[in-house]
PDB file of C-alpha atoms in Angstrom:
ATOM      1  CA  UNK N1013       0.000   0.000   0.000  1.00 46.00           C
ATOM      2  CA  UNK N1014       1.231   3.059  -1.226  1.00 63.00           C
ATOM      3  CA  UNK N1015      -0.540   5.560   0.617  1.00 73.00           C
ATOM      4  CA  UNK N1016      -2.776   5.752   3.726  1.00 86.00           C
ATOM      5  CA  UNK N1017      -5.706   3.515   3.922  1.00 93.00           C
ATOM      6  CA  UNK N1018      -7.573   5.335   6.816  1.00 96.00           C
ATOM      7  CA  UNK N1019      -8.602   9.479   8.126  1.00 97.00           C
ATOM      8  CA  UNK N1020      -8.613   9.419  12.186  1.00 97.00           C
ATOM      9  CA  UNK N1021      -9.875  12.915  13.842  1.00 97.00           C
ATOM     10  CA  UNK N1022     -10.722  13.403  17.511  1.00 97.00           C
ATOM     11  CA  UNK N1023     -12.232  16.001  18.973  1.00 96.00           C
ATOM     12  CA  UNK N1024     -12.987  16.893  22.520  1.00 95.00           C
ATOM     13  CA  UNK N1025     -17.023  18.114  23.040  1.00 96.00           C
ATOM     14  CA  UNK N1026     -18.580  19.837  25.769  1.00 96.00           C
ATOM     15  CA  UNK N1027     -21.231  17.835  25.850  1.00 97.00           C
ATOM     16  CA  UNK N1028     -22.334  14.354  27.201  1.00 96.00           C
ATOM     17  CA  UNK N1029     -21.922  11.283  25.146  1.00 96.00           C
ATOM     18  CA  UNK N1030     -26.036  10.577  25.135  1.00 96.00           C
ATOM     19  CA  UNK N1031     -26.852  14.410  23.372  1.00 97.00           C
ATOM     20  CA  UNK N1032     -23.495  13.799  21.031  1.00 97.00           C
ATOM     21  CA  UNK N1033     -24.855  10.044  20.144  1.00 98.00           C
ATOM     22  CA  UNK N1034     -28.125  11.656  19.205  1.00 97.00           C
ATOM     23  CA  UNK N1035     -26.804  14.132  17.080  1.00 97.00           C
ATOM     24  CA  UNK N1036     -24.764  11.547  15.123  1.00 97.00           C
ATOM     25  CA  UNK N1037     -27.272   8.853  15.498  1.00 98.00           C
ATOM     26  CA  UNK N1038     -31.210  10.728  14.481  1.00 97.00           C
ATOM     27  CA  UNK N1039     -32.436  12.857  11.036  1.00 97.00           C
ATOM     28  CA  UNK N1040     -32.795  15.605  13.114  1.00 96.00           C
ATOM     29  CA  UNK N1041     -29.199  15.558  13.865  1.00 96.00           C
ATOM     30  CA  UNK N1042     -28.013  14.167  10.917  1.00 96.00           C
ATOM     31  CA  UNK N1043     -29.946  16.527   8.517  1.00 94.00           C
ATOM     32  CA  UNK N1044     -28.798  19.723  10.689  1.00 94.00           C
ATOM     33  CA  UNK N1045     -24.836  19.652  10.962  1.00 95.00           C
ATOM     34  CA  UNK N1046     -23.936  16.896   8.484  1.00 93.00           C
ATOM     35  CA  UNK N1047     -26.864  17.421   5.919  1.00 89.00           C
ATOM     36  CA  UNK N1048     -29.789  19.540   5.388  1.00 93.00           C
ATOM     37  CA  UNK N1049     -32.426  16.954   5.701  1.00 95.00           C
ATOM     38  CA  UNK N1050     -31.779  13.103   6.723  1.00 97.00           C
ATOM     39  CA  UNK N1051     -33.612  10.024   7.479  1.00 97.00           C
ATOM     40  CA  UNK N1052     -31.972   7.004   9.521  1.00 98.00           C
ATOM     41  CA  UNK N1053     -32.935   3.122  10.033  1.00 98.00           C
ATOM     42  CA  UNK N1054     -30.927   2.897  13.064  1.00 98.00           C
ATOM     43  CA  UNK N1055     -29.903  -0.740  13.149  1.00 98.00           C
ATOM     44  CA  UNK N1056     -27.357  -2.905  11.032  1.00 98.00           C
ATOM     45  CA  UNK N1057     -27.993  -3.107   7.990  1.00 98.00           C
ATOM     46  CA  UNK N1058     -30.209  -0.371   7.819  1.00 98.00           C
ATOM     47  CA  UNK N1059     -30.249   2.794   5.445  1.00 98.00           C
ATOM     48  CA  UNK N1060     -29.561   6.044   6.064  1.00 97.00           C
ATOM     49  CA  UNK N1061     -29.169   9.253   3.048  1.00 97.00           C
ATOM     50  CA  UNK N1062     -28.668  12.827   3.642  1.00 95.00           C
ATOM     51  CA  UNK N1063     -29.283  15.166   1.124  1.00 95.00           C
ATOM     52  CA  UNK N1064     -27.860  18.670   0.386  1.00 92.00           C
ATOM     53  CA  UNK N1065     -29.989  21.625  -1.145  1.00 92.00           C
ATOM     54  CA  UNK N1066     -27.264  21.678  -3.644  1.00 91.00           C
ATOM     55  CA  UNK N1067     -28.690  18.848  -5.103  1.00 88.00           C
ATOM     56  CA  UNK N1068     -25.618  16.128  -3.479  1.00 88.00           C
ATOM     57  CA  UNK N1069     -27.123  13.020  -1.471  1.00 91.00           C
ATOM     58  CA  UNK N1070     -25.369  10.261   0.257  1.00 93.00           C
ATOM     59  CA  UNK N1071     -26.590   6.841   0.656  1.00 95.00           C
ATOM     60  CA  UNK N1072     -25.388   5.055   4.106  1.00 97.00           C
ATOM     61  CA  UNK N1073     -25.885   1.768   4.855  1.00 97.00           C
ATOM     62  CA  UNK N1074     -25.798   1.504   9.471  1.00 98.00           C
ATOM     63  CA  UNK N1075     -23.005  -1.220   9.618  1.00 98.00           C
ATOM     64  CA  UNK N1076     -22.717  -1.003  13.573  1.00 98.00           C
ATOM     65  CA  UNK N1077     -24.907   0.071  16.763  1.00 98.00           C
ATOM     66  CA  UNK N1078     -23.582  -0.114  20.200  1.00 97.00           C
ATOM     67  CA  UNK N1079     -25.676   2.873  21.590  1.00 96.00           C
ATOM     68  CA  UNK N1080     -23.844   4.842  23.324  1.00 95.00           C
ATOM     69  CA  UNK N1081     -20.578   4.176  22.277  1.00 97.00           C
ATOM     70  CA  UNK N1082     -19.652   2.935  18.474  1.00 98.00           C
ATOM     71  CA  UNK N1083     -21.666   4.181  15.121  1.00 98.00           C
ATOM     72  CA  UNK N1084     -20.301   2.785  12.004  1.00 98.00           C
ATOM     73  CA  UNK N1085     -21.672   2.971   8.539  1.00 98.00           C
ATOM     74  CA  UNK N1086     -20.418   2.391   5.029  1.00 98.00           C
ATOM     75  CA  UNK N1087     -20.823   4.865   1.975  1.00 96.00           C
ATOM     76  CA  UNK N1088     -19.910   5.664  -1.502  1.00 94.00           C
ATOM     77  CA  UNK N1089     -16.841   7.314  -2.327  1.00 93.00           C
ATOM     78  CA  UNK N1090     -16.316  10.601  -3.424  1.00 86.00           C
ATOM     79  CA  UNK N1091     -14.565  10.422  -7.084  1.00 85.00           C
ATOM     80  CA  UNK N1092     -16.248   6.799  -8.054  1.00 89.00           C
ATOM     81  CA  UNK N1093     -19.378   6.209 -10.503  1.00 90.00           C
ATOM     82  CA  UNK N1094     -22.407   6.228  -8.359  1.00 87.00           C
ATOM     83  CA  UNK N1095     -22.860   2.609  -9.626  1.00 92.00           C
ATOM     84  CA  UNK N1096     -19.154   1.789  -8.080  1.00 94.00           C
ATOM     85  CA  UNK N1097     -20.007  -0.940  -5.565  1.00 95.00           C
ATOM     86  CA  UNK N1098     -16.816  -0.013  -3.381  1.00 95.00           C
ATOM     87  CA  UNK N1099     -16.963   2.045   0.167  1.00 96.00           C
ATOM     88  CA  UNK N1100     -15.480   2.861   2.743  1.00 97.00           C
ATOM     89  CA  UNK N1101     -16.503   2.413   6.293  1.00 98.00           C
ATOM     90  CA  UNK N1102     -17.042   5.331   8.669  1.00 98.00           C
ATOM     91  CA  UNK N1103     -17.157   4.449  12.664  1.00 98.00           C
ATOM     92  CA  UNK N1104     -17.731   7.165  15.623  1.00 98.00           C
ATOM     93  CA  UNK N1105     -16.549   6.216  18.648  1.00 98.00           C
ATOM     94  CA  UNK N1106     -17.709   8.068  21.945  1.00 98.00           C
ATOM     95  CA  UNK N1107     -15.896   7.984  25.422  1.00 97.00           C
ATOM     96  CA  UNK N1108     -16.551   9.637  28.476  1.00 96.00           C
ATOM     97  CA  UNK N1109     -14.013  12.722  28.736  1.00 95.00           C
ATOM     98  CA  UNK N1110     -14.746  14.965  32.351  1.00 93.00           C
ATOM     99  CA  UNK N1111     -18.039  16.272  31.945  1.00 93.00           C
ATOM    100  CA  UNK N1112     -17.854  16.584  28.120  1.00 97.00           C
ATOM    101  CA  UNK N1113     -16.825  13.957  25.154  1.00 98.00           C
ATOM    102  CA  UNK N1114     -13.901  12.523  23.147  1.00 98.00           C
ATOM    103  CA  UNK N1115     -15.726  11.686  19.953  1.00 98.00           C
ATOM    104  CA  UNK N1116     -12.876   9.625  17.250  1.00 98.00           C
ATOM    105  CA  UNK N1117     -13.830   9.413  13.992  1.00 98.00           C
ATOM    106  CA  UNK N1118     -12.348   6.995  11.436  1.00 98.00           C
ATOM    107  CA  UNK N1119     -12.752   6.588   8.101  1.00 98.00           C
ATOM    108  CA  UNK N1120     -11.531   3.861   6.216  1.00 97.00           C
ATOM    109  CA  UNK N1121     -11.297   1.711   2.840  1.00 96.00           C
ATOM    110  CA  UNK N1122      -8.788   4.390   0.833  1.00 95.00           C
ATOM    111  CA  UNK N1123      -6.141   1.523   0.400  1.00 93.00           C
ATOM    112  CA  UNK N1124      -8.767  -0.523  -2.235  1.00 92.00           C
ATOM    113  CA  UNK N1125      -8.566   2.744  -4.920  1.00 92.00           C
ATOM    114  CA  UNK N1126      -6.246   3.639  -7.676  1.00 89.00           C
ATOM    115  CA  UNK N1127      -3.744   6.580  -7.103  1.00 86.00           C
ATOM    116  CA  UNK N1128      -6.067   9.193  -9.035  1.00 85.00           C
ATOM    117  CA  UNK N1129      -9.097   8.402  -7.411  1.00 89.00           C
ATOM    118  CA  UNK N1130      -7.420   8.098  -4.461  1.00 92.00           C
ATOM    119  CA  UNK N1131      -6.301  11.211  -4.046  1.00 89.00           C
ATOM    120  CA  UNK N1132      -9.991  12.982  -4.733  1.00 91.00           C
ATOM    121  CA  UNK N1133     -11.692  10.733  -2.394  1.00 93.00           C
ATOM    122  CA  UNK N1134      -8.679  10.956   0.517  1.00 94.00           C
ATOM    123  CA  UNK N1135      -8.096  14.780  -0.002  1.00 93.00           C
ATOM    124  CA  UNK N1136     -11.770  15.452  -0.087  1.00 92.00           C
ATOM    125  CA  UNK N1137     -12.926  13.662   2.800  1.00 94.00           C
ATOM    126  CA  UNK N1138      -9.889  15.075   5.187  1.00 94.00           C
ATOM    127  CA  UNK N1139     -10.925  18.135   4.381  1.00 94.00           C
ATOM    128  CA  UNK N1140     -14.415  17.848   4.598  1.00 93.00           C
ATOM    129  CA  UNK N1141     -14.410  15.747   8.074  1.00 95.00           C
ATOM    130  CA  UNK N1142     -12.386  18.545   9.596  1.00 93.00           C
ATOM    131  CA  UNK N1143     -15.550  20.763   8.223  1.00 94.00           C
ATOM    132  CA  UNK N1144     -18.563  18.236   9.467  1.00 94.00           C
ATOM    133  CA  UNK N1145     -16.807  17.904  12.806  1.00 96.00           C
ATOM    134  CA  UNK N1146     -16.545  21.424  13.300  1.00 95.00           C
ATOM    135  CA  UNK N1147     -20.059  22.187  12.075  1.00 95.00           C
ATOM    136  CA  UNK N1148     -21.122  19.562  14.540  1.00 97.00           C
ATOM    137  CA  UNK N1149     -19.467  20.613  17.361  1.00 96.00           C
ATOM    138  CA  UNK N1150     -21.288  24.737  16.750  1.00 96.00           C
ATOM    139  CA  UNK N1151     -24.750  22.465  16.309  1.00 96.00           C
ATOM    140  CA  UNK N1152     -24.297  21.014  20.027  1.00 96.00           C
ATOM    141  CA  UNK N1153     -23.316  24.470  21.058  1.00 95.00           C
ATOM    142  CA  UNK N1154     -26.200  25.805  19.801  1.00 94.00           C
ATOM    143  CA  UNK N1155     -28.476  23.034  20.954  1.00 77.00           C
TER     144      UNK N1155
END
């Protein structure tokens, strides 16, 4: 493997795990800081999409459920035909930090693309998870 297979972020919020895990975990939460409107089937092998007004949706399929803890789902990847059957996996993992929460996201499947493609869908998706987490984090403020 040439380059890196997997984007890791954590971020510290000042918030308990349970109002974090609903805001990553509901379409009401979904469809405010990620999205602008979302719906959720929140078990494995369910379905999730968000949808943009731009016009841009994403289809999720819920891989993993250990309320309160671990939320993992799989999606398309930026840069691929929309009939491209590969993803990558996305897991949120929620611990305890003080009074607040150390939420690790992980995002990974980069390794299984050609260089080009690569690059669009890893260089895309670091940018725009240090974007979603920070728009989450101002949604929880605000909440």
């Amino acid at each position: 493997m040439g380059f890196p297979d997997r984007i890791e972020r954590t971020v510290e919020v000042a918030h308990p795990p349970a109002k974090v895990w609903a805001a990553l975990t509901t379409a009401e939460g979904l469809g405010t800081w990620f999205g602008n409107e979302a719906t959720i089937d929140l078990r494995p092998g369910g379905s999730a999409r968000m949808t943009w007004t731009d016009g841009h949706a994403a289809d999720m399929r819920v891989e993993r459920v250990e309320e309160p803890t671990v939320f993992g789902f799989t999606w398309h990847i930026f840069g691929l035909p929309d009939e491209d059957p590969r993803r990558t996996y996305v897991e949120f993992t929620l611990e305890p930090a003080g009074t607040g929460t150390r939420l690790t996201v992980v995002e990974s499947g980069f390794a299984q693309l050609p260089e080009d493609t690569f690059r669009t869908a890893f260089d895309g998706n670091t940018k725009g998870w240090a974007s979603e987490l920070g728009e989450l984090v101002d949604y929880l403020d605000a909440a």
